[in-house]
Amino acid sequence: FVVLPIGVMAFTPWPDRKENKAWCNDPEFLREIAVVVPCHKCADEMGPQLRSFLKFFEPKQICFVDNANTPTPPDNLREVLRSIGPDVN
């Protein structure tokens, strides 16, 4: 069988928009990307990640998925995300 990658994991914050760089992200291409962040009991770590993603992506393109076996996250993940980006999924 064949294993295909289905996502991208980011372990460091995205570069600051003010960085001096020779290239530029294509806004049309960025609208075609979704950011799916798997997490579990990591609300304190997700605030900086969300701030980094929001520099390049619209809130509707970002989805945090808690892999707990409960209908709601077992920590305050939802409150942390809503305080930064109310429209993030």
mmCIF file of N, CA, C and O in Angstrom:
data_model
loop_
_atom_site.group_PDB
_atom_site.id
_atom_site.type_symbol
_atom_site.label_atom_id
_atom_site.label_comp_id
_atom_site.label_asym_id
_atom_site.label_seq_id
_atom_site.Cartn_x
_atom_site.Cartn_y
_atom_site.Cartn_z
ATOM 1 N N PHE A 1 0.828 -1.172 0.000
ATOM 2 C CA PHE A 1 0.000 0.000 0.000
ATOM 3 C C PHE A 1 0.879 1.243 0.000
ATOM 4 O O PHE A 1 2.065 1.172 0.272
ATOM 5 N N VAL A 2 0.268 2.376 -0.269
ATOM 6 C CA VAL A 2 1.002 3.645 -0.375
ATOM 7 C C VAL A 2 0.521 4.591 0.723
ATOM 8 O O VAL A 2 -0.667 4.718 0.966
ATOM 9 N N VAL A 3 1.441 5.239 1.391
ATOM 10 C CA VAL A 3 1.106 6.226 2.408
ATOM 11 C C VAL A 3 1.343 7.607 1.823
ATOM 12 O O VAL A 3 2.436 7.914 1.350
ATOM 13 N N LEU A 4 0.328 8.430 1.829
ATOM 14 C CA LEU A 4 0.439 9.782 1.304
ATOM 15 C C LEU A 4 0.344 10.789 2.438
ATOM 16 O O LEU A 4 -0.449 10.603 3.357
ATOM 17 N N PRO A 5 1.134 11.845 2.387
ATOM 18 C CA PRO A 5 1.003 12.873 3.434
ATOM 19 C C PRO A 5 -0.325 13.592 3.302
ATOM 20 O O PRO A 5 -0.774 13.880 2.199
ATOM 21 N N ILE A 6 -0.961 13.864 4.430
ATOM 22 C CA ILE A 6 -2.255 14.548 4.379
ATOM 23 C C ILE A 6 -2.224 15.901 5.072
ATOM 24 O O ILE A 6 -3.223 16.570 5.161
ATOM 25 N N GLY A 7 -1.082 16.292 5.579
ATOM 26 C CA GLY A 7 -1.040 17.574 6.274
ATOM 27 C C GLY A 7 0.378 18.053 6.470
ATOM 28 O O GLY A 7 1.337 17.364 6.173
ATOM 29 N N VAL A 8 0.484 19.225 6.995
ATOM 30 C CA VAL A 8 1.770 19.822 7.293
ATOM 31 C C VAL A 8 1.782 20.180 8.771
ATOM 32 O O VAL A 8 0.827 20.756 9.276
ATOM 33 N N MET A 9 2.833 19.831 9.444
ATOM 34 C CA MET A 9 2.946 20.176 10.856
ATOM 35 C C MET A 9 3.969 21.295 10.982
ATOM 36 O O MET A 9 5.040 21.216 10.416
ATOM 37 N N ALA A 10 3.614 22.326 11.700
ATOM 38 C CA ALA A 10 4.525 23.441 11.926
ATOM 39 C C ALA A 10 4.938 23.440 13.390
ATOM 40 O O ALA A 10 4.091 23.455 14.268
ATOM 41 N N PHE A 11 6.227 23.413 13.632
ATOM 42 C CA PHE A 11 6.728 23.380 14.997
ATOM 43 C C PHE A 11 7.301 24.717 15.440
ATOM 44 O O PHE A 11 7.597 24.911 16.590
ATOM 45 N N THR A 12 7.466 25.636 14.519
ATOM 46 C CA THR A 12 7.978 26.960 14.858
ATOM 47 C C THR A 12 7.042 28.008 14.278
ATOM 48 O O THR A 12 6.343 27.743 13.307
ATOM 49 N N PRO A 13 7.033 29.184 14.835
ATOM 50 C CA PRO A 13 6.169 30.239 14.293
ATOM 51 C C PRO A 13 6.564 30.611 12.863
ATOM 52 O O PRO A 13 7.708 30.479 12.466
ATOM 53 N N TRP A 14 5.580 31.064 12.123
ATOM 54 C CA TRP A 14 5.823 31.536 10.769
ATOM 55 C C TRP A 14 6.676 32.796 10.830
ATOM 56 O O TRP A 14 6.654 33.517 11.817
ATOM 57 N N PRO A 15 7.403 33.108 9.760
ATOM 58 C CA PRO A 15 8.213 34.331 9.754
ATOM 59 C C PRO A 15 7.342 35.574 9.921
ATOM 60 O O PRO A 15 6.187 35.593 9.516
ATOM 61 N N ASP A 16 7.905 36.577 10.512
ATOM 62 C CA ASP A 16 7.212 37.845 10.693
ATOM 63 C C ASP A 16 7.006 38.505 9.338
ATOM 64 O O ASP A 16 7.874 38.472 8.477
ATOM 65 N N ARG A 17 5.861 39.131 9.124
ATOM 66 C CA ARG A 17 5.580 39.805 7.853
ATOM 67 C C ARG A 17 6.586 40.912 7.552
ATOM 68 O O ARG A 17 6.791 41.274 6.417
ATOM 69 N N LYS A 18 7.199 41.451 8.574
ATOM 70 C CA LYS A 18 8.108 42.568 8.373
ATOM 71 C C LYS A 18 9.529 42.125 8.025
ATOM 72 O O LYS A 18 10.387 42.945 7.810
ATOM 73 N N GLU A 19 9.756 40.814 7.962
ATOM 74 C CA GLU A 19 11.088 40.333 7.618
ATOM 75 C C GLU A 19 11.466 40.796 6.223
ATOM 76 O O GLU A 19 10.637 40.857 5.313
ATOM 77 N N ASN A 20 12.723 41.092 6.041
ATOM 78 C CA ASN A 20 13.227 41.482 4.726
ATOM 79 C C ASN A 20 13.491 40.208 3.931
ATOM 80 O O ASN A 20 14.396 39.452 4.246
ATOM 81 N N LYS A 21 12.695 39.959 2.918
ATOM 82 C CA LYS A 21 12.845 38.747 2.125
ATOM 83 C C LYS A 21 12.685 39.071 0.651
ATOM 84 O O LYS A 21 12.033 40.039 0.277
ATOM 85 N N ALA A 22 13.256 38.239 -0.173
ATOM 86 C CA ALA A 22 13.228 38.466 -1.616
ATOM 87 C C ALA A 22 11.977 37.875 -2.271
ATOM 88 O O ALA A 22 11.690 38.148 -3.416
ATOM 89 N N TRP A 23 11.218 37.065 -1.550
ATOM 90 C CA TRP A 23 10.046 36.429 -2.120
ATOM 91 C C TRP A 23 8.790 36.925 -1.428
ATOM 92 O O TRP A 23 8.844 37.533 -0.375
ATOM 93 N N CYS A 24 7.654 36.626 -2.015
ATOM 94 C CA CYS A 24 6.381 37.050 -1.441
ATOM 95 C C CYS A 24 5.366 35.922 -1.604
ATOM 96 O O CYS A 24 5.321 35.264 -2.641
ATOM 97 N N ASN A 25 4.575 35.675 -0.574
ATOM 98 C CA ASN A 25 3.508 34.672 -0.683
ATOM 99 C C ASN A 25 2.428 35.169 -1.624
ATOM 100 O O ASN A 25 2.028 36.327 -1.568
ATOM 101 N N ASP A 26 1.949 34.292 -2.473
ATOM 102 C CA ASP A 26 0.873 34.613 -3.396
ATOM 103 C C ASP A 26 -0.457 34.530 -2.649
ATOM 104 O O ASP A 26 -0.860 33.445 -2.219
ATOM 105 N N PRO A 27 -1.156 35.655 -2.459
ATOM 106 C CA PRO A 27 -2.420 35.634 -1.701
ATOM 107 C C PRO A 27 -3.458 34.677 -2.284
ATOM 108 O O PRO A 27 -4.219 34.057 -1.546
ATOM 109 N N GLU A 28 -3.503 34.535 -3.589
ATOM 110 C CA GLU A 28 -4.468 33.615 -4.215
ATOM 111 C C GLU A 28 -4.159 32.171 -3.828
ATOM 112 O O GLU A 28 -5.059 31.391 -3.543
ATOM 113 N N PHE A 29 -2.877 31.830 -3.814
ATOM 114 C CA PHE A 29 -2.481 30.475 -3.427
ATOM 115 C C PHE A 29 -2.786 30.230 -1.953
ATOM 116 O O PHE A 29 -3.272 29.162 -1.578
ATOM 117 N N LEU A 30 -2.520 31.200 -1.098
ATOM 118 C CA LEU A 30 -2.777 31.035 0.335
ATOM 119 C C LEU A 30 -4.250 30.811 0.631
ATOM 120 O O LEU A 30 -4.595 30.141 1.607
ATOM 121 N N ARG A 31 -5.146 31.328 -0.198
ATOM 122 C CA ARG A 31 -6.589 31.116 0.015
ATOM 123 C C ARG A 31 -7.009 29.672 -0.245
ATOM 124 O O ARG A 31 -8.096 29.259 0.137
ATOM 125 N N GLU A 32 -6.143 28.899 -0.909
ATOM 126 C CA GLU A 32 -6.446 27.506 -1.230
ATOM 127 C C GLU A 32 -5.953 26.534 -0.151
ATOM 128 O O GLU A 32 -6.148 25.335 -0.264
ATOM 129 N N ILE A 33 -5.311 27.054 0.887
ATOM 130 C CA ILE A 33 -4.707 26.213 1.919
ATOM 131 C C ILE A 33 -5.560 26.239 3.190
ATOM 132 O O ILE A 33 -6.069 27.277 3.567
ATOM 133 N N ALA A 34 -5.671 25.083 3.818
ATOM 134 C CA ALA A 34 -6.310 25.004 5.131
ATOM 135 C C ALA A 34 -5.254 24.557 6.137
ATOM 136 O O ALA A 34 -4.393 23.747 5.830
ATOM 137 N N VAL A 35 -5.331 25.110 7.319
ATOM 138 C CA VAL A 35 -4.408 24.748 8.388
ATOM 139 C C VAL A 35 -5.194 23.922 9.397
ATOM 140 O O VAL A 35 -6.149 24.415 9.992
ATOM 141 N N VAL A 36 -4.804 22.665 9.560
ATOM 142 C CA VAL A 36 -5.449 21.779 10.523
ATOM 143 C C VAL A 36 -4.412 21.471 11.600
ATOM 144 O O VAL A 36 -3.345 20.940 11.311
ATOM 145 N N VAL A 37 -4.738 21.824 12.849
ATOM 146 C CA VAL A 37 -3.792 21.681 13.948
ATOM 147 C C VAL A 37 -4.316 20.622 14.919
ATOM 148 O O VAL A 37 -5.274 20.865 15.649
ATOM 149 N N PRO A 38 -3.701 19.428 14.929
ATOM 150 C CA PRO A 38 -4.090 18.433 15.920
ATOM 151 C C PRO A 38 -3.516 18.812 17.276
ATOM 152 O O PRO A 38 -2.371 19.264 17.373
ATOM 153 N N CYS A 39 -4.293 18.677 18.321
ATOM 154 C CA CYS A 39 -3.807 19.052 19.652
ATOM 155 C C CYS A 39 -4.593 18.292 20.713
ATOM 156 O O CYS A 39 -5.671 17.778 20.463
ATOM 157 N N HIS A 40 -4.012 18.250 21.917
ATOM 158 C CA HIS A 40 -4.681 17.614 23.057
ATOM 159 C C HIS A 40 -4.068 18.170 24.330
ATOM 160 O O HIS A 40 -2.860 18.056 24.553
ATOM 161 N N LYS A 41 -4.876 18.783 25.150
ATOM 162 C CA LYS A 41 -4.436 19.383 26.409
ATOM 163 C C LYS A 41 -3.221 20.287 26.216
ATOM 164 O O LYS A 41 -2.220 20.165 26.911
ATOM 165 N N CYS A 42 -3.320 21.197 25.261
ATOM 166 C CA CYS A 42 -2.192 22.080 24.965
ATOM 167 C C CYS A 42 -2.656 23.520 24.742
ATOM 168 O O CYS A 42 -2.082 24.247 23.927
ATOM 169 N N ALA A 43 -3.685 23.938 25.434
ATOM 170 C CA ALA A 43 -4.252 25.274 25.239
ATOM 171 C C ALA A 43 -3.214 26.370 25.413
ATOM 172 O O ALA A 43 -3.199 27.341 24.655
ATOM 173 N N ASP A 44 -2.312 26.220 26.382
ATOM 174 C CA ASP A 44 -1.310 27.254 26.633
ATOM 175 C C ASP A 44 -0.338 27.423 25.476
ATOM 176 O O ASP A 44 0.207 28.501 25.265
ATOM 177 N N GLU A 45 -0.119 26.374 24.702
ATOM 178 C CA GLU A 45 0.824 26.415 23.593
ATOM 179 C C GLU A 45 0.182 26.886 22.290
ATOM 180 O O GLU A 45 0.883 27.263 21.356
ATOM 181 N N MET A 46 -1.125 26.864 22.199
ATOM 182 C CA MET A 46 -1.790 27.145 20.928
ATOM 183 C C MET A 46 -1.968 28.634 20.634
ATOM 184 O O MET A 46 -2.135 29.025 19.488
ATOM 185 N N GLY A 47 -1.951 29.483 21.639
ATOM 186 C CA GLY A 47 -2.091 30.924 21.407
ATOM 187 C C GLY A 47 -1.026 31.465 20.469
ATOM 188 O O GLY A 47 -1.348 32.102 19.450
ATOM 189 N N PRO A 48 0.265 31.232 20.740
ATOM 190 C CA PRO A 48 1.307 31.715 19.827
ATOM 191 C C PRO A 48 1.200 31.104 18.434
ATOM 192 O O PRO A 48 1.464 31.776 17.430
ATOM 193 N N GLN A 49 0.797 29.838 18.355
ATOM 194 C CA GLN A 49 0.643 29.208 17.040
ATOM 195 C C GLN A 49 -0.459 29.887 16.241
ATOM 196 O O GLN A 49 -0.291 30.195 15.057
ATOM 197 N N LEU A 50 -1.585 30.140 16.883
ATOM 198 C CA LEU A 50 -2.693 30.793 16.194
ATOM 199 C C LEU A 50 -2.297 32.190 15.728
ATOM 200 O O LEU A 50 -2.594 32.576 14.594
ATOM 201 N N ARG A 51 -1.619 32.944 16.559
ATOM 202 C CA ARG A 51 -1.172 34.289 16.154
ATOM 203 C C ARG A 51 -0.275 34.217 14.921
ATOM 204 O O ARG A 51 -0.370 35.050 14.027
ATOM 205 N N SER A 52 0.586 33.213 14.861
ATOM 206 C CA SER A 52 1.462 33.042 13.705
ATOM 207 C C SER A 52 0.655 32.712 12.451
ATOM 208 O O SER A 52 0.883 33.287 11.387
ATOM 209 N N PHE A 53 -0.278 31.785 12.570
ATOM 210 C CA PHE A 53 -1.092 31.406 11.409
ATOM 211 C C PHE A 53 -1.932 32.565 10.907
ATOM 212 O O PHE A 53 -2.128 32.731 9.702
ATOM 213 N N LEU A 54 -2.461 33.377 11.818
ATOM 214 C CA LEU A 54 -3.321 34.500 11.420
ATOM 215 C C LEU A 54 -2.567 35.579 10.636
ATOM 216 O O LEU A 54 -3.187 36.412 9.988
ATOM 217 N N LYS A 55 -1.256 35.549 10.662
ATOM 218 C CA LYS A 55 -0.473 36.497 9.856
ATOM 219 C C LYS A 55 -0.628 36.206 8.372
ATOM 220 O O LYS A 55 -0.459 37.091 7.544
ATOM 221 N N PHE A 56 -0.943 34.956 8.032
ATOM 222 C CA PHE A 56 -0.984 34.554 6.628
ATOM 223 C C PHE A 56 -2.310 33.968 6.175
ATOM 224 O O PHE A 56 -2.583 33.912 4.985
ATOM 225 N N PHE A 57 -3.117 33.490 7.115
ATOM 226 C CA PHE A 57 -4.355 32.802 6.748
ATOM 227 C C PHE A 57 -5.561 33.465 7.390
ATOM 228 O O PHE A 57 -5.466 34.035 8.474
ATOM 229 N N GLU A 58 -6.700 33.364 6.727
ATOM 230 C CA GLU A 58 -7.961 33.850 7.267
ATOM 231 C C GLU A 58 -8.423 32.891 8.363
ATOM 232 O O GLU A 58 -8.151 31.685 8.298
ATOM 233 N N PRO A 59 -9.146 33.388 9.360
ATOM 234 C CA PRO A 59 -9.620 32.500 10.439
ATOM 235 C C PRO A 59 -10.406 31.292 9.928
ATOM 236 O O PRO A 59 -10.284 30.203 10.483
ATOM 237 N N LYS A 60 -11.177 31.462 8.873
ATOM 238 C CA LYS A 60 -11.981 30.344 8.368
ATOM 239 C C LYS A 60 -11.122 29.226 7.771
ATOM 240 O O LYS A 60 -11.608 28.128 7.548
ATOM 241 N N GLN A 61 -9.829 29.490 7.533
ATOM 242 C CA GLN A 61 -8.928 28.486 6.980
ATOM 243 C C GLN A 61 -8.210 27.691 8.076
ATOM 244 O O GLN A 61 -7.469 26.773 7.775
ATOM 245 N N ILE A 62 -8.419 28.049 9.326
ATOM 246 C CA ILE A 62 -7.688 27.441 10.433
ATOM 247 C C ILE A 62 -8.638 26.597 11.281
ATOM 248 O O ILE A 62 -9.681 27.079 11.711
ATOM 249 N N CYS A 63 -8.255 25.351 11.515
ATOM 250 C CA CYS A 63 -9.092 24.448 12.305
ATOM 251 C C CYS A 63 -8.223 23.719 13.321
ATOM 252 O O CYS A 63 -7.258 23.051 12.961
ATOM 253 N N PHE A 64 -8.554 23.864 14.598
ATOM 254 C CA PHE A 64 -7.877 23.139 15.667
ATOM 255 C C PHE A 64 -8.724 21.927 16.011
ATOM 256 O O PHE A 64 -9.930 22.049 16.216
ATOM 257 N N VAL A 65 -8.094 20.761 16.074
ATOM 258 C CA VAL A 65 -8.810 19.518 16.330
ATOM 259 C C VAL A 65 -8.228 18.870 17.577
ATOM 260 O O VAL A 65 -7.074 18.441 17.588
ATOM 261 N N ASP A 66 -9.021 18.808 18.639
ATOM 262 C CA ASP A 66 -8.598 18.146 19.862
ATOM 263 C C ASP A 66 -8.971 16.682 19.740
ATOM 264 O O ASP A 66 -10.114 16.345 19.453
ATOM 265 N N ASN A 67 -8.010 15.802 19.953
ATOM 266 C CA ASN A 67 -8.269 14.381 19.764
ATOM 267 C C ASN A 67 -8.740 13.667 21.034
ATOM 268 O O ASN A 67 -8.534 12.482 21.191
ATOM 269 N N ALA A 68 -9.398 14.396 21.905
ATOM 270 C CA ALA A 68 -9.971 13.779 23.107
ATOM 271 C C ALA A 68 -11.248 13.026 22.726
ATOM 272 O O ALA A 68 -11.858 13.285 21.695
ATOM 273 N N ASN A 69 -11.651 12.126 23.572
ATOM 274 C CA ASN A 69 -12.885 11.369 23.342
ATOM 275 C C ASN A 69 -14.071 12.041 24.021
ATOM 276 O O ASN A 69 -14.924 11.382 24.585
ATOM 277 N N THR A 70 -14.100 13.364 23.942
ATOM 278 C CA THR A 70 -15.185 14.129 24.548
ATOM 279 C C THR A 70 -15.703 15.131 23.526
ATOM 280 O O THR A 70 -14.990 15.508 22.596
ATOM 281 N N PRO A 71 -16.947 15.572 23.665
ATOM 282 C CA PRO A 71 -17.498 16.535 22.705
ATOM 283 C C PRO A 71 -16.823 17.907 22.763
ATOM 284 O O PRO A 71 -16.872 18.667 21.809
ATOM 285 N N THR A 72 -16.200 18.242 23.893
ATOM 286 C CA THR A 72 -15.501 19.523 24.021
ATOM 287 C C THR A 72 -14.078 19.246 24.497
ATOM 288 O O THR A 72 -13.816 18.215 25.128
ATOM 289 N N PRO A 73 -13.140 20.150 24.216
ATOM 290 C CA PRO A 73 -11.762 19.940 24.669
ATOM 291 C C PRO A 73 -11.692 19.809 26.191
ATOM 292 O O PRO A 73 -12.439 20.472 26.910
ATOM 293 N N PRO A 74 -10.784 18.973 26.700
ATOM 294 C CA PRO A 74 -10.678 18.771 28.148
ATOM 295 C C PRO A 74 -9.979 19.920 28.879
ATOM 296 O O PRO A 74 -9.897 19.908 30.097
ATOM 297 N N ASP A 75 -9.473 20.891 28.139
ATOM 298 C CA ASP A 75 -8.854 22.069 28.763
ATOM 299 C C ASP A 75 -9.552 23.324 28.238
ATOM 300 O O ASP A 75 -10.615 23.236 27.628
ATOM 301 N N ASN A 76 -8.979 24.478 28.424
ATOM 302 C CA ASN A 76 -9.626 25.725 27.993
ATOM 303 C C ASN A 76 -9.196 26.148 26.591
ATOM 304 O O ASN A 76 -9.139 27.330 26.278
ATOM 305 N N LEU A 77 -8.937 25.183 25.717
ATOM 306 C CA LEU A 77 -8.511 25.463 24.343
ATOM 307 C C LEU A 77 -9.487 26.382 23.616
ATOM 308 O O LEU A 77 -9.095 27.364 22.990
ATOM 309 N N ARG A 78 -10.751 26.075 23.706
ATOM 310 C CA ARG A 78 -11.762 26.873 22.995
ATOM 311 C C ARG A 78 -11.720 28.338 23.431
ATOM 312 O O ARG A 78 -11.745 29.242 22.593
ATOM 313 N N GLU A 79 -11.614 28.592 24.725
ATOM 314 C CA GLU A 79 -11.574 29.969 25.224
ATOM 315 C C GLU A 79 -10.303 30.695 24.770
ATOM 316 O O GLU A 79 -10.344 31.860 24.396
ATOM 317 N N VAL A 80 -9.173 29.986 24.799
ATOM 318 C CA VAL A 80 -7.909 30.592 24.357
ATOM 319 C C VAL A 80 -8.005 30.991 22.888
ATOM 320 O O VAL A 80 -7.658 32.106 22.503
ATOM 321 N N LEU A 81 -8.502 30.094 22.047
ATOM 322 C CA LEU A 81 -8.602 30.374 20.607
ATOM 323 C C LEU A 81 -9.594 31.503 20.338
ATOM 324 O O LEU A 81 -9.316 32.396 19.530
ATOM 325 N N ARG A 82 -10.743 31.467 20.985
ATOM 326 C CA ARG A 82 -11.764 32.499 20.762
ATOM 327 C C ARG A 82 -11.276 33.884 21.203
ATOM 328 O O ARG A 82 -11.655 34.888 20.615
ATOM 329 N N SER A 83 -10.431 33.929 22.220
ATOM 330 C CA SER A 83 -9.932 35.244 22.676
ATOM 331 C C SER A 83 -8.974 35.870 21.664
ATOM 332 O O SER A 83 -8.819 37.079 21.617
ATOM 333 N N ILE A 84 -8.372 35.042 20.828
ATOM 334 C CA ILE A 84 -7.425 35.536 19.825
ATOM 335 C C ILE A 84 -8.098 35.695 18.464
ATOM 336 O O ILE A 84 -7.941 36.701 17.781
ATOM 337 N N GLY A 85 -8.838 34.666 18.051
ATOM 338 C CA GLY A 85 -9.505 34.693 16.754
ATOM 339 C C GLY A 85 -10.898 34.114 16.873
ATOM 340 O O GLY A 85 -11.075 32.893 16.764
ATOM 341 N N PRO A 86 -11.896 34.950 17.108
ATOM 342 C CA PRO A 86 -13.261 34.444 17.335
ATOM 343 C C PRO A 86 -13.821 33.591 16.198
ATOM 344 O O PRO A 86 -14.719 32.788 16.428
ATOM 345 N N ASP A 87 -13.293 33.737 14.984
ATOM 346 C CA ASP A 87 -13.844 32.992 13.846
ATOM 347 C C ASP A 87 -13.078 31.720 13.525
ATOM 348 O O ASP A 87 -13.376 31.057 12.537
ATOM 349 N N VAL A 88 -12.095 31.358 14.335
ATOM 350 C CA VAL A 88 -11.324 30.143 14.111
ATOM 351 C C VAL A 88 -12.182 28.953 14.498
ATOM 352 O O VAL A 88 -12.914 28.975 15.479
ATOM 353 N N ASN A 89 -12.068 27.871 13.725
ATOM 354 C CA ASN A 89 -12.850 26.657 13.986
ATOM 355 C C ASN A 89 -12.188 25.793 15.034
ATOM 356 O O ASN A 89 -11.032 25.672 15.112
#
